[in-house]
C-alpha positions as a printed Julia matrix, in Angstrom:
502×3 Matrix{Float64}:
  13.33   31.85   23.05
  13.5    32.03   19.22
  14.7    35.61   19.39
  17.43   34.62   21.85
  18.46   31.74   19.61
  18.53   34.07   16.61
  20.86   36.47   18.44
  23.12   33.63   19.54
  23.38   32.35   15.96
  24.09   35.84   14.47
  20.63   36.31   13.08
  20.1    32.87   11.54
  16.58   31.85   12.39
  14.67   28.66   11.68
  11.18   29.08   10.11
   9.49   27.19   12.95
  10.23   26.53   16.64
  12.33   23.57   17.69
  13.24   22.46   21.18
  16.96   21.84   21.19
  20.42   23.3    20.81
  22.08   25.6    18.33
  25.48   24.86   16.87
  27.21   28.19   16.29
  30.22   28.09   13.97
  33.4    29.98   14.68
  33.14   32.71   12.13
  36.23   33.89   10.33
  37.92   33.3     7.03
  36.33   29.85    6.73
  32.77   31.08    7.07
  31.54   29.32    3.9
  32.7    25.94    5.21
  30.57   26.09    8.35
  26.91   25.18    8.67
  24.57   26.26   11.44
  22.07   23.55   12.36
  19.09   23.97   14.65
  17.46   20.8    15.94
  17.19   18.22   18.69
  20.27   16.88   20.4
  20.47   13.13   20.92
  19.4    13.2    24.57
  16.36   15.35   23.84
  15.38   13.11   20.9
  15.65   10.05   23.12
  13.5    11.65   25.81
  10.83   12.58   23.27
  10.9     9.11   21.75
  10.41    7.54   25.16
   7.35    9.74   25.78
   5.72    8.75   22.48
   3.27    5.86   22.52
   2.71    4.01   19.22
  -0.17    1.88   20.49
  -2.95    3.86   18.8
  -0.95    4.31   15.59
  -0.54    0.53   15.39
  -4.26    0.09   16.05
  -5.14    2.41   13.15
  -2.63    0.67   10.88
  -3.94   -2.8    11.73
  -7.49   -1.67   11.0
  -6.47   -0.23    7.61
  -4.7    -3.54    7.04
  -8.13   -5.07    6.35
  -8.28   -3.02    3.16
  -5.02   -4.58    2.02
  -6.18   -8.07    3.07
  -9.06   -7.53    0.65
  -6.4    -6.57   -1.94
  -4.53   -9.86   -1.49
  -7.71  -11.94   -1.39
  -8.87  -10.5    -4.73
  -5.56  -11.33   -6.41
  -5.43  -14.85   -4.93
  -9.06  -15.71   -5.7
  -8.36  -16.96   -9.22
  -5.77  -19.56   -8.16
  -8.32  -21.91   -6.5
 -11.31  -20.7    -8.57
 -10.0   -21.12  -12.14
  -9.49  -24.93  -11.97
 -13.11  -25.29  -10.76
 -14.46  -22.9   -13.41
 -12.65  -24.84  -16.17
 -14.5   -28.09  -15.35
 -17.0   -29.34  -17.95
 -19.92  -29.37  -15.5
 -19.8   -25.54  -15.16
 -22.02  -25.17  -18.27
 -22.38  -21.5   -19.36
 -19.84  -20.43  -16.72
 -17.12  -22.74  -18.03
 -13.8   -21.04  -18.81
 -11.26  -22.17  -21.42
  -7.56  -21.29  -21.58
  -8.01  -17.81  -23.07
 -11.04  -16.84  -20.96
  -9.33  -18.03  -17.77
  -6.31  -15.84  -18.57
  -8.66  -12.91  -19.15
 -10.57  -13.69  -15.95
  -7.34  -13.6   -13.98
  -6.04  -10.43  -15.61
  -9.21   -8.31  -15.52
  -8.64   -7.52  -11.85
  -5.52   -5.63  -12.9
  -7.52   -3.68  -15.46
  -9.95   -2.8   -12.67
  -7.02   -1.85  -10.45
  -5.84    0.55  -13.16
  -9.24    2.27  -13.09
  -9.38    2.2    -9.29
  -5.94    3.73   -8.86
  -7.04    6.93  -10.65
 -10.22    7.05   -8.56
  -8.1     6.44   -5.47
  -5.84    9.39   -6.28
  -8.86   11.72   -6.33
 -10.47   10.17   -3.26
  -7.43   10.5    -0.99
  -6.93   14.15   -1.97
 -10.52   15.37   -1.85
 -12.21   13.14    0.73
  -9.31   12.0     2.87
  -7.28    8.83    3.36
  -9.69    7.25    5.87
 -12.75    7.88    3.69
 -11.0     6.42    0.65
 -10.23    3.22    2.59
 -13.88    2.93    3.68
 -15.02    3.38    0.06
 -12.93    0.36   -0.97
 -15.87   -1.73    0.23
 -18.29   -0.35   -2.41
 -16.79   -1.78   -5.63
 -15.51   -4.8    -3.71
 -18.97   -5.73   -2.41
 -20.61   -5.19   -5.81
 -17.95   -7.3    -7.48
 -18.28  -10.23   -5.09
 -22.07  -10.14   -5.49
 -21.68  -10.28   -9.29
 -19.44  -13.35   -8.95
 -21.62  -15.09   -6.34
 -24.79  -14.82   -8.42
 -23.16  -15.1   -11.86
 -25.21  -16.78  -14.6
 -22.84  -16.0   -17.47
 -19.1   -15.57  -18.01
 -19.74  -11.86  -18.57
 -20.96  -11.54  -14.98
 -17.74  -13.2   -13.8
 -15.72  -10.7   -15.84
 -17.71   -7.79  -14.38
 -17.11   -9.05  -10.86
 -13.37   -9.25  -11.44
 -13.25   -5.69  -12.79
 -15.21   -4.32   -9.82
 -13.12   -6.16   -7.22
 -10.04   -4.99   -9.14
 -11.2    -1.38   -8.74
 -11.13   -1.9    -4.97
  -7.55   -3.17   -5.32
  -6.54    0.01   -7.17
  -8.1     2.27   -4.53
  -6.38    0.28   -1.77
  -2.98    0.49   -3.48
  -3.12    4.3    -3.19
  -5.13    5.0    -0.04
  -3.68    2.36    2.3
  -0.04    3.0     1.38
  -0.44    6.77    1.92
  -2.36    6.23    5.18
   0.32    3.91    6.59
   3.08    6.4     5.75
   1.29    9.47    7.13
   0.15    8.08   10.49
   3.51    6.45   11.24
   6.18    8.04   13.44
   9.19    9.01   11.32
  11.46    6.41   12.93
   8.96    3.59   12.24
   7.7     4.57    8.79
   9.54    1.69    7.12
   7.95   -0.81    9.49
   4.48    0.67    8.96
   5.03    0.59    5.2
   5.71   -3.15    5.46
   2.15   -3.64    6.75
   1.04   -3.26    3.14
   2.67   -6.47    1.95
   1.78   -8.28    5.18
  -1.88   -7.52    4.41
  -1.57   -8.62    0.78
   0.03  -11.95    1.7
  -2.38  -12.5     4.62
  -5.28  -12.07    2.18
  -3.62  -14.47   -0.27
  -3.09  -17.07    2.47
  -6.74  -16.78    3.58
  -7.86  -17.24   -0.03
  -5.62  -20.27   -0.6
  -6.66  -21.94    2.68
 -10.41  -21.4     2.31
 -10.24  -22.2    -1.42
  -9.2   -25.77   -0.54
 -12.39  -26.22    1.51
 -15.19  -24.48   -0.38
 -16.36  -23.88   -3.93
 -15.59  -20.76   -5.98
 -18.99  -19.16   -5.13
 -18.6   -19.58   -1.36
 -15.06  -18.29   -1.64
 -16.61  -15.09   -3.06
 -18.81  -14.89    0.06
 -15.61  -14.76    2.15
 -14.44  -11.78    0.09
 -17.75  -10.04    0.74
 -17.36  -10.55    4.5
 -13.82   -9.11    4.49
 -14.98   -5.96    2.64
 -17.9    -5.39    5.02
 -15.87   -5.84    8.22
 -13.16   -3.53    6.87
 -15.59   -0.69    6.14
 -17.27   -0.96    9.54
 -14.02   -1.02   11.56
 -12.41    1.81    9.58
 -15.26    4.17   10.52
 -13.84    4.3    14.04
 -10.28    5.19   12.97
  -8.91    8.75   12.57
  -8.09   10.68    9.42
  -4.46   11.37    8.53
  -3.22   14.48   10.45
  -1.42   15.71    7.32
  -4.6    15.67    5.25
  -6.47   17.47    8.04
  -3.89   20.26    8.32
  -3.52   20.94    4.6
  -7.33   21.1     4.42
  -7.43   23.56    7.37
  -8.89   21.24   10.05
  -6.15   22.23   12.47
  -7.98   21.58   15.73
  -9.02   18.11   14.6
  -5.49   17.48   13.34
  -4.08   18.37   16.78
  -6.51   15.98   18.5
  -5.78   13.23   15.98
  -2.01   13.56   16.31
  -2.35   13.59   20.08
  -4.35   10.34   19.89
  -1.82    8.74   17.53
   1.31    9.75   19.5
  -0.02    9.39   23.04
  -0.98   11.87   25.79
   2.61   12.6    26.89
   4.23   13.06   23.48
   5.58   16.43   22.35
   3.71   16.83   19.04
   4.43   20.55   18.49
   7.46   19.99   16.27
   5.62   17.54   14.01
   2.59   19.83   13.77
   4.7    22.84   12.82
   6.51   20.83   10.16
   3.24   19.76    8.59
   1.89   23.33    8.62
   4.69   24.45    6.32
   3.44   22.2     3.52
   2.01   24.11    0.57
  -1.77   24.05    0.35
  -2.83   21.57   -2.39
  -5.78   23.67   -3.52
  -6.17   23.96   -7.32
  -3.25   21.61   -8.02
  -3.69   19.88  -11.39
  -2.06   17.01  -13.23
   0.18   19.44  -15.11
   2.1    19.94  -11.86
   3.33   16.33  -12.1
   5.87   17.58  -14.61
   6.87   20.75  -12.72
  10.52   21.07  -11.74
   9.91   20.31   -8.05
   7.84   17.19   -8.72
   9.01   15.66  -11.99
  11.95   13.66  -10.6
   9.96   12.16   -7.73
   7.1    11.34  -10.09
   9.34    9.53  -12.59
  11.07    7.53   -9.83
   7.72    6.51   -8.29
   6.22    5.63  -11.66
   9.22    3.48  -12.63
   9.29    1.66   -9.3
   5.6     0.78   -9.66
   6.14   -0.53  -13.19
   9.22   -2.52  -12.17
   7.25   -4.06   -9.3
   4.91   -5.62  -11.85
   7.71   -6.63  -14.23
   9.23   -8.74  -11.45
   6.64  -11.31  -12.59
   4.88  -11.68   -9.26
   1.31  -11.52  -10.58
   1.65  -14.23  -13.26
   3.33  -16.53  -10.75
   0.64  -15.75   -8.16
  -2.34  -15.93  -10.52
  -1.24  -19.09  -12.26
   0.64  -20.75   -9.41
  -1.53  -23.86   -9.62
  -1.15  -24.03  -13.4
   2.63  -23.55  -13.23
   3.07  -26.36  -10.71
   0.87  -28.67  -12.76
   3.17  -27.99  -15.72
   6.1   -28.68  -13.42
   4.67  -32.1   -12.57
   3.37  -31.61   -9.03
   0.16  -33.51   -8.26
  -1.26  -31.69   -5.2
  -0.99  -28.19   -6.66
  -3.59  -26.72   -4.28
  -1.43  -27.63   -1.3
   1.63  -26.18   -3.03
  -0.36  -22.99   -3.65
  -1.24  -22.76    0.06
   2.37  -23.36    1.09
   3.52  -20.7    -1.37
   1.0   -18.18    0.03
   1.99  -18.99    3.63
   5.68  -18.6     2.77
   4.9   -15.18    1.32
   3.19  -14.17    4.56
   6.22  -15.3     6.58
   8.5   -13.39    4.21
   6.37  -10.25    4.61
   6.68  -10.46    8.39
  10.46  -10.81    8.02
  10.36   -7.78    5.7
   8.64   -5.82    8.48
  11.73   -6.17   10.67
  14.18   -5.65    7.78
  12.5    -2.38    6.79
  13.02   -1.01   10.28
  16.69   -1.97   10.3
  18.08   -1.43    6.79
  17.78    1.32    4.19
  15.3     1.19    1.32
  17.96    1.28   -1.4
  20.0    -1.65   -0.08
  16.89   -3.78    0.37
  15.53   -3.0    -3.11
  18.84   -3.8    -4.83
  19.31   -7.03   -2.89
  15.73   -8.12   -3.56
  16.08   -7.45   -7.3
  19.27   -9.5    -7.59
  17.8   -12.44   -5.66
  14.61  -12.41   -7.78
  16.67  -12.23  -10.97
  18.62  -15.33   -9.95
  15.43  -17.14   -8.89
  13.68  -16.49  -12.22
  16.79  -17.65  -14.07
  16.94  -20.95  -12.14
  13.18  -21.48  -12.51
  13.59  -21.05  -16.27
  16.52  -23.46  -16.1
  14.23  -26.03  -14.47
  11.76  -25.86  -17.37
  14.65  -26.03  -19.84
  15.92  -29.26  -18.25
  12.38  -30.63  -18.05
  11.81  -29.99  -21.76
  15.17  -30.95  -23.25
  16.33  -33.84  -21.07
  15.03  -36.74  -19.02
  16.01  -34.96  -15.79
  13.2   -33.63  -13.56
  14.86  -31.68  -10.71
  11.59  -30.78   -8.94
  13.55  -29.44   -5.98
  14.97  -26.71   -8.25
  11.46  -25.47   -9.13
  10.38  -25.43   -5.49
  13.5   -23.64   -4.28
  13.34  -21.1    -7.13
   9.7   -20.18   -6.56
   9.91  -20.0    -2.77
  13.11  -17.93   -2.85
  11.42  -15.62   -5.37
   8.37  -15.25   -3.1
  10.6   -14.58   -0.09
  12.59  -11.86   -1.91
   9.54  -10.18   -3.39
   7.52  -10.11   -0.21
  10.43   -9.03    1.99
  11.24   -6.08   -0.25
   9.48   -5.35   -3.53
   5.97   -6.04   -2.32
   5.82   -3.0    -0.03
   8.86   -0.74   -0.54
   7.86    0.75   -3.95
   4.57    1.95   -2.4
   6.41    3.18    0.69
   9.05    5.1    -1.28
   6.31    6.56   -3.49
   4.4     7.79   -0.42
   7.6     9.23    1.04
   9.09   11.14   -1.89
   5.97   12.57   -3.55
   5.22   16.12   -2.29
   2.21   16.31    0.02
   0.41   18.88   -2.1
   0.05   16.41   -4.97
   0.61   13.06   -3.25
  -2.86   11.67   -3.98
  -2.98   12.51   -7.69
   0.62   11.48   -8.34
   0.26    8.24   -6.39
  -2.89    7.43   -8.36
  -1.15    7.94  -11.71
   1.93    5.96  -10.59
  -0.21    3.1    -9.34
  -2.17    3.23  -12.6
   1.05    2.87  -14.6
   2.01   -0.05  -12.39
  -1.32   -1.81  -12.87
  -1.12   -1.26  -16.63
   2.24   -3.0   -16.6
   0.73   -5.73  -14.41
  -2.14   -6.31  -16.85
   0.25   -6.55  -19.81
   2.55   -8.97  -17.98
  -0.26  -11.17  -16.59
  -2.29  -11.36  -19.8
   0.77  -11.88  -21.99
   2.58  -14.39  -19.76
   0.98  -17.62  -21.03
   0.74  -16.6   -24.74
   4.41  -15.57  -24.67
   5.3   -18.85  -22.97
   3.55  -20.75  -25.77
   5.41  -18.76  -28.41
   8.99  -18.71  -27.08
   8.78  -21.38  -24.31
   8.07  -20.93  -20.63
  11.79  -20.96  -19.76
  12.45  -18.12  -22.2
   9.68  -16.08  -20.57
  11.18  -16.53  -17.13
  14.61  -15.54  -18.43
  13.13  -12.31  -19.81
  11.58  -11.63  -16.39
  15.01  -12.32  -14.84
  16.46   -9.57  -17.03
  13.79   -7.08  -15.89
  14.66   -7.81  -12.26
  18.31   -7.07  -12.94
  17.37   -3.8   -14.64
  15.39   -2.95  -11.5
  18.54   -3.29   -9.39
  20.43   -0.94  -11.73
  17.64    1.64  -11.67
  17.49    1.7    -7.87
  21.29    1.97   -7.59
  21.52    4.99   -9.89
  18.3     6.92   -9.29
  16.53    6.13   -6.0
  17.59    8.18   -2.92
  17.66    6.78    0.6
  14.69    7.97    2.7
  15.05    5.91    5.88
  14.75    8.04    9.03
  13.88   11.26    7.15
  10.73   13.31    7.67
   8.48   14.12    4.7
   9.6    17.72    4.9
  13.31   16.78    4.84
  12.75   14.56    1.81
  10.9    17.34   -0.02
  13.69   19.77    0.83
  16.25   17.29   -0.55
  14.6    17.14   -3.95
  14.18   20.91   -4.06
  17.71   21.75   -2.93
  19.45   18.93   -4.86
  21.71   18.27   -1.85
  22.43   14.99   -0.17
  19.71   14.56    2.42
  21.87   12.39    4.66
  24.29   15.29    5.11
  21.68   18.03    5.31
  19.78   16.44    8.16
  22.56   15.29   10.48
  21.91   17.02   13.8
């Protein structure tokens, strides 16, 4: 059939078989203005889509979601725990202002370490294995916190649990992207932030009922259940093929797409990926990778400069400064609103493009940070206390972040980085992001004391606006494109939306 198609198209032949039609241009004096495209027609694509079952892919994604729930629980843990650890009766475990800031921020330092480990794990041992290994540093960290006798043990526990966060930020985002059908990759990518906010909501809810040590027991349970359940889930078909496990990759893709799906096209696309063997970090700056790497690295840094981690870590503290009495309840409501926003983001990601969502989210967060700073300005310099302005500003910020910026930077990173170096590059990008997160989180309160809390929020507002400008000028749209089409776009320097219209 390929030979017949090649004759019909005057010798133009696609590098791998596709079931579909060939558009043959009318050759003549306008030959250079015509393009021959081989691919699926709309009817054939619809028939194939109807034969594909996403049930097992959703099952695998929901299981991997436990790794991200652990992620969110680790980050949320300090919000209910720090007020308890700052009480005078804590004795040698008592935290002061500086040590509590360090306790909250050390998880990000651990995440920086874990992201580099995660990059190696997903490349050499597979995405599934990397997710299972999240439980090792997480379990050790929770044990160190549960049985802590000194503040140093608390610090060690935060670093270890932070390492699990760094591994999850790389392995889970790549796993979601690679097991998802192309048309639903945005929706699968949104699972990441749903898991983070679900973990935060669990932490806020249970933190109102139990002490800081029993809250650590909950984290231990989440890590153990996640590792056990993930053992029964498949490896990413892309990792299996590039590591020459083709038979297992075929069986895995068949399981993920359903017994009646036509998986030949997807398999052949994956097989044309370059083998990642002997790829080093120097390739991050090669001509075919450098642009994607810089975009991914910047998006990860900008995600942290939105200010989400200081607001999340010190939510209780911020609302106490704002004059709210029941700050624990406000913290729970904030976490629950983030979960709702993440679920809304799941549907938005399947409907709208990445670029539009990222720009809109940045502008909304910039305005929210500005108005939250305005609230503190009015509180400090006048007798007015518009508490409604603080509530609206924070909840709108949480909604915008969790709808868009919580998951899309990881999704875009997993989409645009070439498969042959996806693990290493994602690890470095995540590491840059966590470095930025550590700087922002640790410096948030000291900077607030030096220039005022409203000035700090106005600086964060400016970073959010810069994020919108960066996305507008440098980030390409990837919605509805296969990994191979995206890689071809960066290599050919052509508009992908035009190159892939069939």
